[in-house]
mmCIF file of C-alpha atoms in Angstrom:
data_model
loop_
_atom_site.group_PDB
_atom_site.id
_atom_site.type_symbol
_atom_site.label_atom_id
_atom_site.label_comp_id
_atom_site.label_asym_id
_atom_site.label_seq_id
_atom_site.Cartn_x
_atom_site.Cartn_y
_atom_site.Cartn_z
ATOM 1 C CA MET A 19 27.488 9.152 26.775
ATOM 2 C CA THR A 20 26.065 7.302 29.754
ATOM 3 C CA LEU A 21 27.148 3.821 30.759
ATOM 4 C CA LYS A 22 25.122 1.903 33.339
ATOM 5 C CA LEU A 23 26.656 -0.800 34.447
ATOM 6 C CA GLY A 24 40.612 1.852 62.994
ATOM 7 C CA LYS A 25 37.399 3.346 64.569
ATOM 8 C CA ILE A 26 37.142 7.094 65.429
ATOM 9 C CA PHE A 27 35.981 8.342 68.804
ATOM 10 C CA ALA A 28 32.465 9.688 69.264
ATOM 11 C CA ALA A 29 32.290 13.280 68.154
ATOM 12 C CA GLY A 30 31.600 16.347 70.224
ATOM 13 C CA VAL A 31 30.484 19.605 68.624
ATOM 14 C CA LEU A 32 31.717 23.093 69.463
ATOM 15 C CA SER A 33 29.754 25.844 67.694
ATOM 16 C CA LEU A 34 31.868 28.789 66.576
ATOM 17 C CA SER A 35 29.466 31.062 64.720
ATOM 18 C CA LEU A 36 26.001 31.207 63.242
ATOM 19 C CA LEU A 37 24.807 33.335 60.342
ATOM 20 C CA THR A 38 21.302 33.371 58.884
ATOM 21 C CA GLY A 39 19.838 34.890 55.769
ATOM 22 C CA THR A 40 18.319 38.353 55.931
ATOM 23 C CA THR A 41 15.760 40.260 53.877
ATOM 24 C CA PHE A 42 18.699 41.633 51.868
ATOM 25 C CA ALA A 43 20.098 38.190 51.023
ATOM 26 C CA ALA A 44 19.823 36.738 47.554
ATOM 27 C CA PRO A 45 17.100 34.203 46.793
ATOM 28 C CA ALA A 46 18.203 30.584 46.724
ATOM 29 C CA TRP A 47 19.555 29.180 43.470
ATOM 30 C CA GLN A 48 17.149 27.280 41.264
ATOM 31 C CA LEU A 49 17.961 24.832 38.472
ATOM 32 C CA PRO A 50 17.642 26.720 35.164
ATOM 33 C CA GLN A 51 16.063 25.107 32.124
ATOM 34 C CA SER A 52 19.213 25.733 30.088
ATOM 35 C CA GLY A 53 22.448 27.694 30.081
ATOM 36 C CA LYS A 54 24.986 29.225 27.710
ATOM 37 C CA SER A 55 25.471 27.026 24.665
ATOM 38 C CA PHE A 56 28.254 27.273 22.069
ATOM 39 C CA SER A 57 29.847 25.339 19.250
ATOM 40 C CA ASP A 58 32.888 23.423 20.482
ATOM 41 C CA ALA A 59 35.394 25.993 19.212
ATOM 42 C CA ALA A 60 33.444 28.895 20.714
ATOM 43 C CA LYS A 61 32.987 26.950 23.950
ATOM 44 C CA GLN A 62 36.721 26.364 24.315
ATOM 45 C CA SER A 63 37.419 30.037 23.631
ATOM 46 C CA TYR A 64 34.872 31.045 26.274
ATOM 47 C CA VAL A 65 36.250 28.596 28.856
ATOM 48 C CA ALA A 66 39.856 29.684 28.175
ATOM 49 C CA GLU A 67 38.946 33.349 28.587
ATOM 50 C CA ARG A 68 36.934 32.788 31.770
ATOM 51 C CA MET A 69 39.491 30.521 33.411
ATOM 52 C CA GLY A 70 42.400 32.749 32.422
ATOM 53 C CA LYS A 71 40.721 35.619 34.259
ATOM 54 C CA PHE A 72 39.896 33.333 37.173
ATOM 55 C CA PHE A 73 43.502 32.228 37.601
ATOM 56 C CA ASP A 74 44.678 35.836 37.290
ATOM 57 C CA GLY A 75 42.323 36.827 40.102
ATOM 58 C CA LYS A 76 40.152 39.007 37.841
ATOM 59 C CA ILE A 77 37.128 36.801 38.528
ATOM 60 C CA THR A 78 36.412 35.807 42.112
ATOM 61 C CA SER A 79 33.628 33.681 43.504
ATOM 62 C CA THR A 80 30.971 35.376 45.598
ATOM 63 C CA PHE A 81 29.097 33.559 48.316
ATOM 64 C CA ALA A 82 25.936 34.895 49.890
ATOM 65 C CA VAL A 83 23.732 32.969 52.285
ATOM 66 C CA PRO A 84 20.311 32.673 50.626
ATOM 67 C CA ASP A 85 17.411 34.428 52.279
ATOM 68 C CA LYS A 86 16.304 32.670 55.474
ATOM 69 C CA TRP A 87 18.854 29.876 55.080
ATOM 70 C CA THR A 88 21.025 29.042 58.115
ATOM 71 C CA TYR A 89 24.798 29.146 57.778
ATOM 72 C CA GLU A 90 26.807 27.734 60.664
ATOM 73 C CA LYS A 91 30.492 27.139 61.370
ATOM 74 C CA PHE A 92 31.598 24.725 64.075
ATOM 75 C CA SER A 93 34.153 22.055 64.880
ATOM 76 C CA ILE A 94 33.918 18.371 65.664
ATOM 77 C CA ASN A 95 36.851 17.355 67.838
ATOM 78 C CA GLY A 96 39.006 19.858 66.000
ATOM 79 C CA VAL A 97 37.647 19.169 62.500
ATOM 80 C CA LYS A 98 36.329 22.363 60.915
ATOM 81 C CA VAL A 99 32.816 22.004 59.492
ATOM 82 C CA GLU A 100 30.326 24.350 57.870
ATOM 83 C CA ARG A 101 26.593 23.743 57.541
ATOM 84 C CA LEU A 102 23.901 25.253 55.363
ATOM 85 C CA ALA A 103 20.219 24.521 56.075
ATOM 86 C CA ASN A 104 17.376 25.157 53.641
ATOM 87 C CA PRO A 105 14.188 26.380 55.367
ATOM 88 C CA LYS A 106 12.049 25.062 52.513
ATOM 89 C CA GLN A 107 13.177 21.494 53.200
ATOM 90 C CA LYS A 108 12.656 21.280 56.972
ATOM 91 C CA LYS A 109 10.578 18.115 56.567
ATOM 92 C CA SER A 110 13.044 16.415 54.244
ATOM 93 C CA ALA A 111 15.033 13.483 55.628
ATOM 94 C CA ARG A 112 17.808 14.006 53.094
ATOM 95 C CA VAL A 113 21.191 15.315 54.267
ATOM 96 C CA ALA A 114 24.182 16.027 52.032
ATOM 97 C CA LEU A 115 27.884 15.836 52.884
ATOM 98 C CA GLN A 116 30.362 17.747 50.716
ATOM 99 C CA LEU A 117 34.008 16.721 50.417
ATOM 100 C CA HIS A 118 35.683 19.477 48.417
ATOM 101 C CA GLY A 119 38.436 19.178 45.842
ATOM 102 C CA GLY A 120 41.747 20.998 45.578
ATOM 103 C CA GLY A 121 44.406 18.308 45.289
ATOM 104 C CA TYR A 122 44.451 17.890 49.087
ATOM 105 C CA ILE A 123 46.367 21.193 49.209
ATOM 106 C CA TRP A 124 43.560 23.795 48.870
ATOM 107 C CA GLY A 125 40.905 24.281 51.508
ATOM 108 C CA LEU A 126 37.216 25.069 51.522
ATOM 109 C CA SER A 127 36.455 28.225 49.521
ATOM 110 C CA ASP A 128 33.525 30.423 48.577
ATOM 111 C CA SER A 129 33.272 28.528 45.282
ATOM 112 C CA TYR A 130 32.487 25.395 47.286
ATOM 113 C CA ARG A 131 30.067 27.183 49.593
ATOM 114 C CA ASP A 132 28.188 28.380 46.525
ATOM 115 C CA PHE A 133 28.411 24.847 45.070
ATOM 116 C CA ALA A 134 26.946 23.490 48.311
ATOM 117 C CA ILE A 135 23.847 25.621 47.846
ATOM 118 C CA LYS A 136 23.350 24.073 44.406
ATOM 119 C CA GLN A 137 23.958 20.579 45.791
ATOM 120 C CA ALA A 138 21.434 21.082 48.577
ATOM 121 C CA VAL A 139 18.802 22.444 46.194
ATOM 122 C CA LEU A 140 19.306 19.647 43.654
ATOM 123 C CA THR A 141 18.970 16.925 46.275
ATOM 124 C CA GLU A 142 16.171 18.672 48.201
ATOM 125 C CA ALA A 143 18.291 18.151 51.310
ATOM 126 C CA ARG A 144 17.316 19.904 54.506
ATOM 127 C CA GLU A 145 20.990 20.582 55.222
ATOM 128 C CA ILE A 146 24.432 20.122 53.764
ATOM 129 C CA PHE A 147 27.643 19.739 55.767
ATOM 130 C CA MET A 148 30.975 20.874 54.283
ATOM 131 C CA VAL A 149 34.152 19.313 55.693
ATOM 132 C CA ASP A 150 37.127 21.697 55.826
ATOM 133 C CA TYR A 151 39.577 18.838 56.300
ATOM 134 C CA ARG A 152 43.279 19.136 57.099
ATOM 135 C CA LEU A 153 45.570 19.755 54.137
ATOM 136 C CA ALA A 154 48.938 18.610 52.837
ATOM 137 C CA PRO A 155 51.846 19.065 53.016
ATOM 138 C CA GLU A 156 51.441 19.745 56.746
ATOM 139 C CA ASN A 157 48.986 16.854 57.082
ATOM 140 C CA LEU A 158 49.544 13.694 55.049
ATOM 141 C CA TYR A 159 47.393 10.599 54.573
ATOM 142 C CA PRO A 160 45.205 9.639 56.454
ATOM 143 C CA ALA A 161 44.497 13.098 57.911
ATOM 144 C CA ALA A 162 41.760 14.063 55.427
ATOM 145 C CA LEU A 163 40.157 10.624 55.701
ATOM 146 C CA GLU A 164 40.140 10.805 59.501
ATOM 147 C CA ASP A 165 38.430 14.191 59.324
ATOM 148 C CA ALA A 166 35.806 13.029 56.830
ATOM 149 C CA ALA A 167 35.071 9.933 58.916
ATOM 150 C CA GLN A 168 34.803 12.043 62.043
ATOM 151 C CA VAL A 169 32.105 14.212 60.470
ATOM 152 C CA TYR A 170 30.234 11.251 58.977
ATOM 153 C CA GLU A 171 30.120 9.583 62.379
ATOM 154 C CA GLU A 172 28.815 12.812 63.875
ATOM 155 C CA LEU A 173 25.925 12.743 61.393
ATOM 156 C CA LEU A 174 25.103 9.238 62.554
ATOM 157 C CA ALA A 175 25.390 10.356 66.191
ATOM 158 C CA ARG A 176 22.856 13.100 65.459
ATOM 159 C CA GLY A 177 20.377 10.400 64.534
ATOM 160 C CA ILE A 178 20.625 10.847 60.768
ATOM 161 C CA ASP A 179 19.916 7.569 58.988
ATOM 162 C CA SER A 180 22.790 6.659 56.679
ATOM 163 C CA LYS A 181 20.205 5.815 53.994
ATOM 164 C CA ASN A 182 19.398 9.533 53.862
ATOM 165 C CA ILE A 183 23.004 10.747 53.453
ATOM 166 C CA ILE A 184 24.216 11.827 50.016
ATOM 167 C CA VAL A 185 27.998 12.200 49.729
ATOM 168 C CA PHE A 186 29.385 14.644 47.156
ATOM 169 C CA GLY A 187 33.041 14.566 46.206
ATOM 170 C CA ASP A 188 34.801 16.323 43.348
ATOM 171 C CA SER A 189 38.405 15.945 42.208
ATOM 172 C CA ALA A 190 40.417 15.136 45.374
ATOM 173 C CA GLY A 191 37.084 15.118 47.208
ATOM 174 C CA GLY A 192 36.005 12.297 44.899
ATOM 175 C CA ASN A 193 39.076 10.355 45.943
ATOM 176 C CA LEU A 194 38.203 11.077 49.569
ATOM 177 C CA ALA A 195 34.548 10.061 49.131
ATOM 178 C CA LEU A 196 35.590 6.663 47.784
ATOM 179 C CA GLU A 197 38.130 6.158 50.557
ATOM 180 C CA LEU A 198 35.500 7.151 53.129
ATOM 181 C CA ALA A 199 33.070 4.538 51.791
ATOM 182 C CA ILE A 200 35.810 1.896 51.940
ATOM 183 C CA TYR A 201 36.660 2.945 55.509
ATOM 184 C CA LEU A 202 33.000 2.645 56.524
ATOM 185 C CA ARG A 203 32.765 -0.871 55.110
ATOM 186 C CA GLU A 204 35.980 -1.965 56.794
ATOM 187 C CA ASN A 205 34.764 -0.608 60.148
ATOM 188 C CA ASN A 206 31.258 -2.085 59.899
ATOM 189 C CA LEU A 207 29.633 1.321 59.684
ATOM 190 C CA PRO A 208 26.598 1.929 57.475
ATOM 191 C CA GLN A 209 27.103 3.232 53.949
ATOM 192 C CA PRO A 210 25.545 6.469 52.696
ATOM 193 C CA ALA A 211 22.728 6.297 50.172
ATOM 194 C CA MET A 212 25.030 7.191 47.273
ATOM 195 C CA LEU A 213 28.213 8.872 46.078
ATOM 196 C CA ILE A 214 28.058 11.757 43.595
ATOM 197 C CA LEU A 215 31.532 12.069 42.075
ATOM 198 C CA ASN A 216 32.444 15.023 39.861
ATOM 199 C CA SER A 217 35.750 14.628 38.014
ATOM 200 C CA PRO A 218 37.063 12.244 40.697
ATOM 201 C CA TRP A 219 40.824 11.860 41.181
ATOM 202 C CA THR A 220 40.806 8.080 41.399
ATOM 203 C CA THR A 221 44.526 7.397 41.215
ATOM 204 C CA LEU A 222 47.456 9.489 42.396
ATOM 205 C CA GLU A 223 49.549 7.911 39.638
ATOM 206 C CA THR A 224 50.456 10.309 36.840
ATOM 207 C CA ASP A 225 50.945 8.028 33.822
ATOM 208 C CA LEU A 226 47.459 7.379 32.415
ATOM 209 C CA PRO A 227 47.252 8.529 28.765
ATOM 210 C CA SER A 228 44.703 11.323 29.310
ATOM 211 C CA ARG A 229 47.102 13.036 31.723
ATOM 212 C CA THR A 230 49.283 13.788 28.674
ATOM 213 C CA GLU A 231 46.749 13.815 25.841
ATOM 214 C CA ASN A 232 44.468 16.328 27.566
ATOM 215 C CA ALA A 233 47.138 18.513 29.175
ATOM 216 C CA ASP A 234 46.467 21.307 26.680
ATOM 217 C CA ARG A 235 42.735 20.629 26.184
ATOM 218 C CA ASP A 236 41.823 20.686 29.883
ATOM 219 C CA LEU A 237 41.350 24.420 30.386
ATOM 220 C CA ILE A 238 40.749 24.152 34.117
ATOM 221 C CA LEU A 239 43.215 21.587 35.497
ATOM 222 C CA GLY A 240 45.639 21.325 32.567
ATOM 223 C CA LYS A 241 48.670 23.408 31.688
ATOM 224 C CA ILE A 242 46.620 26.598 31.882
ATOM 225 C CA ASN A 243 46.465 26.181 35.666
ATOM 226 C CA PRO A 244 49.800 27.317 37.123
ATOM 227 C CA VAL A 245 49.179 25.813 40.564
ATOM 228 C CA MET A 246 47.091 22.681 40.258
ATOM 229 C CA TYR A 247 48.578 21.220 37.072
ATOM 230 C CA PRO A 248 52.025 20.712 38.662
ATOM 231 C CA ALA A 249 50.322 19.410 41.818
ATOM 232 C CA VAL A 250 48.645 16.531 39.956
ATOM 233 C CA SER A 251 51.326 15.979 37.294
ATOM 234 C CA ASN A 252 54.184 15.500 39.739
ATOM 235 C CA THR A 253 54.171 13.115 42.693
ATOM 236 C CA PRO A 254 51.305 14.370 44.911
ATOM 237 C CA VAL A 255 52.446 15.308 48.393
ATOM 238 C CA TYR A 256 49.394 13.962 50.263
ATOM 239 C CA GLY A 257 50.481 10.329 50.081
ATOM 240 C CA GLY A 258 53.858 10.849 51.708
ATOM 241 C CA ASP A 259 55.976 7.738 51.204
ATOM 242 C CA ILE A 260 53.026 5.461 50.337
ATOM 243 C CA PRO A 261 53.292 4.004 46.792
ATOM 244 C CA LEU A 262 51.012 5.871 44.412
ATOM 245 C CA ASN A 263 49.207 2.698 43.330
ATOM 246 C CA ASP A 264 48.377 1.765 46.919
ATOM 247 C CA PRO A 265 44.578 1.340 47.252
ATOM 248 C CA ARG A 266 44.619 3.775 50.180
ATOM 249 C CA LEU A 267 45.553 6.521 47.724
ATOM 250 C CA SER A 268 44.235 5.118 44.450
ATOM 251 C CA PRO A 269 40.790 3.548 44.907
ATOM 252 C CA ILE A 270 40.698 2.112 41.381
ATOM 253 C CA TYR A 271 42.926 -0.593 42.900
ATOM 254 C CA ALA A 272 40.761 -1.085 45.999
ATOM 255 C CA ASP A 273 38.055 -3.639 46.703
ATOM 256 C CA LEU A 274 34.865 -1.671 45.989
ATOM 257 C CA LYS A 275 32.396 -4.410 46.818
ATOM 258 C CA ASN A 276 29.309 -3.380 48.809
ATOM 259 C CA LEU A 277 29.821 0.321 48.258
ATOM 260 C CA PRO A 278 26.720 2.422 47.527
ATOM 261 C CA PRO A 279 25.454 3.461 44.077
ATOM 262 C CA MET A 280 27.618 6.076 42.452
ATOM 263 C CA LEU A 281 27.272 8.667 39.720
ATOM 264 C CA ILE A 282 30.519 9.671 38.011
ATOM 265 C CA GLN A 283 30.583 12.835 35.887
ATOM 266 C CA ILE A 284 33.673 13.772 33.883
ATOM 267 C CA GLY A 285 34.549 16.143 31.058
ATOM 268 C CA GLY A 286 35.742 14.687 27.779
ATOM 269 C CA TYR A 287 38.719 17.053 27.666
ATOM 270 C CA GLU A 288 39.882 16.661 31.248
ATOM 271 C CA LEU A 289 43.054 15.127 32.614
ATOM 272 C CA PHE A 290 41.090 12.551 34.596
ATOM 273 C CA VAL A 291 39.049 10.974 31.753
ATOM 274 C CA ASP A 292 40.940 7.697 31.832
ATOM 275 C CA GLU A 293 40.727 7.258 35.582
ATOM 276 C CA GLY A 294 36.999 7.960 35.516
ATOM 277 C CA ILE A 295 36.666 5.146 32.996
ATOM 278 C CA GLU A 296 38.923 2.922 35.100
ATOM 279 C CA LEU A 297 36.711 3.590 38.110
ATOM 280 C CA LEU A 298 33.687 2.556 36.068
ATOM 281 C CA LYS A 299 35.420 -0.696 35.058
ATOM 282 C CA LYS A 300 36.438 -1.509 38.641
ATOM 283 C CA ALA A 301 33.049 -0.630 40.098
ATOM 284 C CA THR A 302 31.310 -2.734 37.449
ATOM 285 C CA ALA A 303 33.654 -5.660 38.110
ATOM 286 C CA ASP A 304 32.789 -5.361 41.814
ATOM 287 C CA ASN A 305 29.068 -5.459 40.953
ATOM 288 C CA LEU A 306 28.178 -1.907 41.947
ATOM 289 C CA ASP A 307 25.325 0.207 40.652
ATOM 290 C CA VAL A 308 27.361 2.792 38.762
ATOM 291 C CA THR A 309 26.680 5.407 36.096
ATOM 292 C CA LEU A 310 29.410 7.240 34.183
ATOM 293 C CA SER A 311 28.558 10.336 32.132
ATOM 294 C CA VAL A 312 31.176 11.961 29.910
ATOM 295 C CA TYR A 313 30.384 15.558 28.919
ATOM 296 C CA ALA A 314 31.982 16.123 25.526
ATOM 297 C CA GLY A 315 34.389 19.041 25.231
ATOM 298 C CA MET A 316 34.302 19.877 28.917
ATOM 299 C CA SER A 317 37.242 20.364 31.268
ATOM 300 C CA HIS A 318 37.807 19.258 34.845
ATOM 301 C CA ASP A 319 35.183 20.235 37.434
ATOM 302 C CA PHE A 320 33.310 22.280 34.831
ATOM 303 C CA SER A 321 30.044 22.418 36.771
ATOM 304 C CA LEU A 322 31.809 23.914 39.795
ATOM 305 C CA LEU A 323 33.661 26.682 37.984
ATOM 306 C CA LEU A 324 31.394 27.266 34.985
ATOM 307 C CA PRO A 325 27.864 26.662 36.286
ATOM 308 C CA GLU A 326 26.378 28.989 33.662
ATOM 309 C CA LEU A 327 27.151 26.606 30.786
ATOM 310 C CA ASP A 328 24.420 24.401 29.334
ATOM 311 C CA ASP A 329 26.662 21.364 29.940
ATOM 312 C CA SER A 330 26.749 22.220 33.651
ATOM 313 C CA ILE A 331 22.966 22.656 33.793
ATOM 314 C CA LYS A 332 22.585 19.215 32.213
ATOM 315 C CA SER A 333 24.990 17.747 34.761
ATOM 316 C CA PHE A 334 22.973 19.322 37.598
ATOM 317 C CA ALA A 335 19.752 17.866 36.166
ATOM 318 C CA GLU A 336 21.402 14.451 35.957
ATOM 319 C CA ILE A 337 22.372 14.650 39.634
ATOM 320 C CA LYS A 338 18.807 15.569 40.571
ATOM 321 C CA ASN A 339 17.410 12.648 38.586
ATOM 322 C CA PHE A 340 19.990 10.197 39.930
ATOM 323 C CA VAL A 341 19.184 11.143 43.527
ATOM 324 C CA ASN A 342 15.439 10.821 42.993
ATOM 325 C CA LEU A 343 15.883 7.464 41.265
ATOM 326 C CA HIS A 344 17.917 5.986 44.138
ATOM 327 C CA MET A 345 16.177 7.798 46.993
ATOM 328 C CA PRO A 346 12.434 7.983 46.343
ATOM 329 C CA LYS A 347 10.634 10.725 48.229
#
């Protein structure tokens, strides 16, 4: 189903390390024509088995820098950043910015580094920057937002045109991407070309119906997940004493006018179905160019953790098409 409808100081960069691909590195990921396809019952059994092993530590993500790609770690005024550059896209003006998920309590991981390769390939970006922002409970709002804004401003300082920046945000990173766009508007800074939001966490409230109705069906973020399910079902720590319906934490209550086009992708079985729909309603009411796609039978962040599924391949293809539609070559 698809429905169309304060200022931070100038950044300084301190390089920490630089790794490049070698002749022994794996080739870069390419978008497959299709992936694993099952009936719904078989799909749920497959997802439950895979995610059960993942949560038990029997399946771990593996990240390898693709051959001849550049992989760099550095900091921007204390904000940890990682960068991947694709040698095949040296002439491309496109640049991607990844804001990872994890409930504001988990940091950048190899799963996200691998995801960044896919995001860079899909968008034909010459480089993608990953923000390893500060985490709760040690760092509460607005720490993550300050870090994301710091990196975005560094991209502008490097001479990157905002019209060439594609912002990815999944789960908590989707929340952060929306709050970043609002921050940019409020500080008279240029908006990115678009927001790509996978399973965005659009309200820190916990009482929308899908939070209960999909608690057993969401095989990634639901009750099967012993860490993240309590983190999003109880009062999230990131907001501190700020009310959960405050627009600073829950962008479905914010003024979204003049934000860039956005693609929202959610799974039909995930905890965040209702808030994805609420984001669509609010964005439409605020006259944004917004597309919501609901992938039937899929759980939270399915394309990140189960990229081999046909549903994930279709979601990747949709991202590619959305980018090309809104950012002609």
